[in-house]
């Protein structure tokens, strides 16, 4: 089985570091599926579910990403995410509340800095909700 090295890093911590045989990354141009020996690519990442197929595992590794940068090389994938959360750490009610709070902060933002912070929080909440939705639909 052919594998590649995958690094998913947020502003705060390393979220995933290991091997994968297939990666799906939500980019601004749609979802990008990546196998080992993929042509080099750089892209902006949009909010959504990043999915990793890990060798010798029956479960996908899911990570909610709120944006960032993707770099693909033939033997490696690097995702530098603004915010990234593993699916095992997600909670539907908390994500919905975070989305409502971010929408409220966004509507009340009076300057560019507070607007940017509210947009970042909203993107993170939406990424978690999209990942949880993917999990729900996959189990059906």
Short mmCIF file of C-alpha atoms in Angstrom, two decimals:
data_model
loop_
_atom_site.label_atom_id
_atom_site.label_comp_id
_atom_site.label_asym_id
_atom_site.label_seq_id
_atom_site.Cartn_x
_atom_site.Cartn_y
_atom_site.Cartn_z
CA UNK A 1 0.00 0.00 0.00
CA UNK A 2 1.36 3.38 -0.99
CA UNK A 3 1.31 6.08 1.70
CA UNK A 4 2.28 9.71 2.15
CA UNK A 5 3.25 11.81 5.16
CA UNK A 6 0.46 14.12 6.38
CA UNK A 7 0.77 17.06 8.75
CA UNK A 8 -2.27 19.03 9.91
CA UNK A 9 -1.30 21.96 12.08
CA UNK A 10 -3.46 24.70 13.59
CA UNK A 11 -2.33 28.02 15.02
CA UNK A 12 -2.26 26.34 18.43
CA UNK A 13 -1.08 22.74 17.98
CA UNK A 14 -0.30 19.79 15.77
CA UNK A 15 -3.64 18.06 15.08
CA UNK A 16 -2.42 15.09 13.03
CA UNK A 17 1.04 13.88 12.09
CA UNK A 18 1.35 10.52 10.41
CA UNK A 19 0.76 8.46 7.31
CA UNK A 20 -2.31 8.35 5.08
CA UNK A 21 -3.19 6.52 1.89
CA UNK A 22 -5.81 9.11 0.85
CA UNK A 23 -6.70 12.65 1.96
CA UNK A 24 -9.70 14.83 1.10
CA UNK A 25 -9.26 18.54 1.75
CA UNK A 26 -12.00 21.19 1.40
CA UNK A 27 -10.47 23.90 -0.79
CA UNK A 28 -11.87 27.13 -2.19
CA UNK A 29 -12.25 25.32 -5.54
CA UNK A 30 -14.06 22.30 -4.09
CA UNK A 31 -12.93 19.11 -2.37
CA UNK A 32 -9.53 17.87 -3.46
CA UNK A 33 -8.77 14.15 -3.21
CA UNK A 34 -5.07 13.38 -2.82
CA UNK A 35 -3.31 10.04 -3.27
CA UNK A 36 0.43 9.41 -2.83
CA UNK A 37 2.54 10.68 -5.75
CA UNK A 38 0.07 13.52 -6.44
CA UNK A 39 1.32 16.43 -8.50
CA UNK A 40 2.47 19.41 -6.40
CA UNK A 41 -0.38 21.78 -5.54
CA UNK A 42 -0.91 24.80 -3.33
CA UNK A 43 -4.42 25.94 -2.47
CA UNK A 44 -6.44 27.89 0.03
CA UNK A 45 -8.47 25.74 2.42
CA UNK A 46 -12.11 26.57 3.16
CA UNK A 47 -14.21 25.61 6.18
CA UNK A 48 -15.20 21.97 6.18
CA UNK A 49 -14.22 18.40 6.96
CA UNK A 50 -10.71 17.20 6.17
CA UNK A 51 -10.76 13.40 5.83
CA UNK A 52 -7.80 11.04 6.16
CA UNK A 53 -7.71 7.36 5.24
CA UNK A 54 -5.08 5.85 7.50
CA UNK A 55 -3.35 2.52 6.72
CA UNK A 56 -4.48 -0.42 8.87
CA UNK A 57 -7.53 1.48 10.17
CA UNK A 58 -11.18 1.00 9.28
CA UNK A 59 -12.20 4.49 10.46
CA UNK A 60 -11.41 7.77 8.73
CA UNK A 61 -9.68 10.45 10.75
CA UNK A 62 -11.84 13.58 10.53
CA UNK A 63 -10.66 17.09 11.27
CA UNK A 64 -12.79 20.25 11.05
CA UNK A 65 -10.77 23.05 9.47
CA UNK A 66 -11.90 26.66 9.23
CA UNK A 67 -9.50 27.78 6.54
CA UNK A 68 -5.80 27.89 5.86
CA UNK A 69 -3.26 26.76 3.29
CA UNK A 70 -2.69 23.36 1.66
CA UNK A 71 0.63 22.26 0.21
CA UNK A 72 0.82 18.94 -1.65
CA UNK A 73 4.08 17.28 -2.68
CA UNK A 74 4.37 13.79 -4.21
CA UNK A 75 5.22 12.23 -0.84
CA UNK A 76 3.60 14.65 1.62
CA UNK A 77 0.59 16.82 2.44
CA UNK A 78 0.78 19.83 4.75
CA UNK A 79 -2.30 21.68 5.95
CA UNK A 80 -1.68 24.88 7.89
CA UNK A 81 -5.15 25.54 9.30
CA UNK A 82 -6.44 28.69 10.96
CA UNK A 83 -8.42 26.50 13.35
CA UNK A 84 -8.55 22.70 13.36
CA UNK A 85 -10.42 20.31 15.67
CA UNK A 86 -10.46 16.50 15.59
CA UNK A 87 -13.92 14.97 15.34
CA UNK A 88 -13.47 13.22 18.68
CA UNK A 89 -13.37 16.64 20.38
CA UNK A 90 -16.52 18.05 18.75
CA UNK A 91 -19.92 18.64 20.31
CA UNK A 92 -23.05 19.57 18.30
CA UNK A 93 -24.66 21.81 20.95
CA UNK A 94 -21.40 23.63 21.68
CA UNK A 95 -20.74 24.21 17.96
CA UNK A 96 -24.27 25.54 17.38
CA UNK A 97 -23.93 27.91 20.35
CA UNK A 98 -20.52 29.07 19.10
CA UNK A 99 -22.06 29.76 15.68
CA UNK A 100 -24.90 31.82 17.21
CA UNK A 101 -22.46 33.77 19.37
CA UNK A 102 -20.16 34.48 16.41
CA UNK A 103 -23.11 35.63 14.28
CA UNK A 104 -24.16 38.00 17.08
CA UNK A 105 -20.62 39.37 17.44
CA UNK A 106 -20.40 39.81 13.68
CA UNK A 107 -23.65 41.77 13.52
CA UNK A 108 -22.46 44.04 16.35
CA UNK A 109 -18.86 44.49 15.12
CA UNK A 110 -17.91 48.14 15.01
CA UNK A 111 -14.41 47.90 13.52
CA UNK A 112 -12.39 45.70 11.17
CA UNK A 113 -10.56 43.85 13.92
CA UNK A 114 -13.69 42.76 15.81
CA UNK A 115 -15.34 41.85 12.49
CA UNK A 116 -12.34 39.68 11.50
CA UNK A 117 -12.33 37.90 14.88
CA UNK A 118 -16.07 37.22 14.62
CA UNK A 119 -15.68 35.89 11.06
CA UNK A 120 -12.88 33.56 12.18
CA UNK A 121 -15.01 32.24 15.06
CA UNK A 122 -17.95 31.77 12.69
CA UNK A 123 -15.79 29.84 10.21
CA UNK A 124 -14.53 27.55 12.98
CA UNK A 125 -18.08 26.81 14.18
CA UNK A 126 -19.30 26.16 10.63
CA UNK A 127 -16.37 23.78 10.03
CA UNK A 128 -17.29 21.78 13.14
CA UNK A 129 -20.96 21.64 12.14
CA UNK A 130 -20.07 20.49 8.60
CA UNK A 131 -17.83 17.76 9.99
CA UNK A 132 -20.50 16.58 12.44
CA UNK A 133 -23.03 16.56 9.58
CA UNK A 134 -20.64 14.44 7.49
CA UNK A 135 -20.30 11.99 10.39
CA UNK A 136 -24.08 11.73 10.78
CA UNK A 137 -24.66 11.14 7.06
CA UNK A 138 -21.86 8.57 6.84
CA UNK A 139 -23.42 6.44 9.59
CA UNK A 140 -26.78 6.18 7.78
#
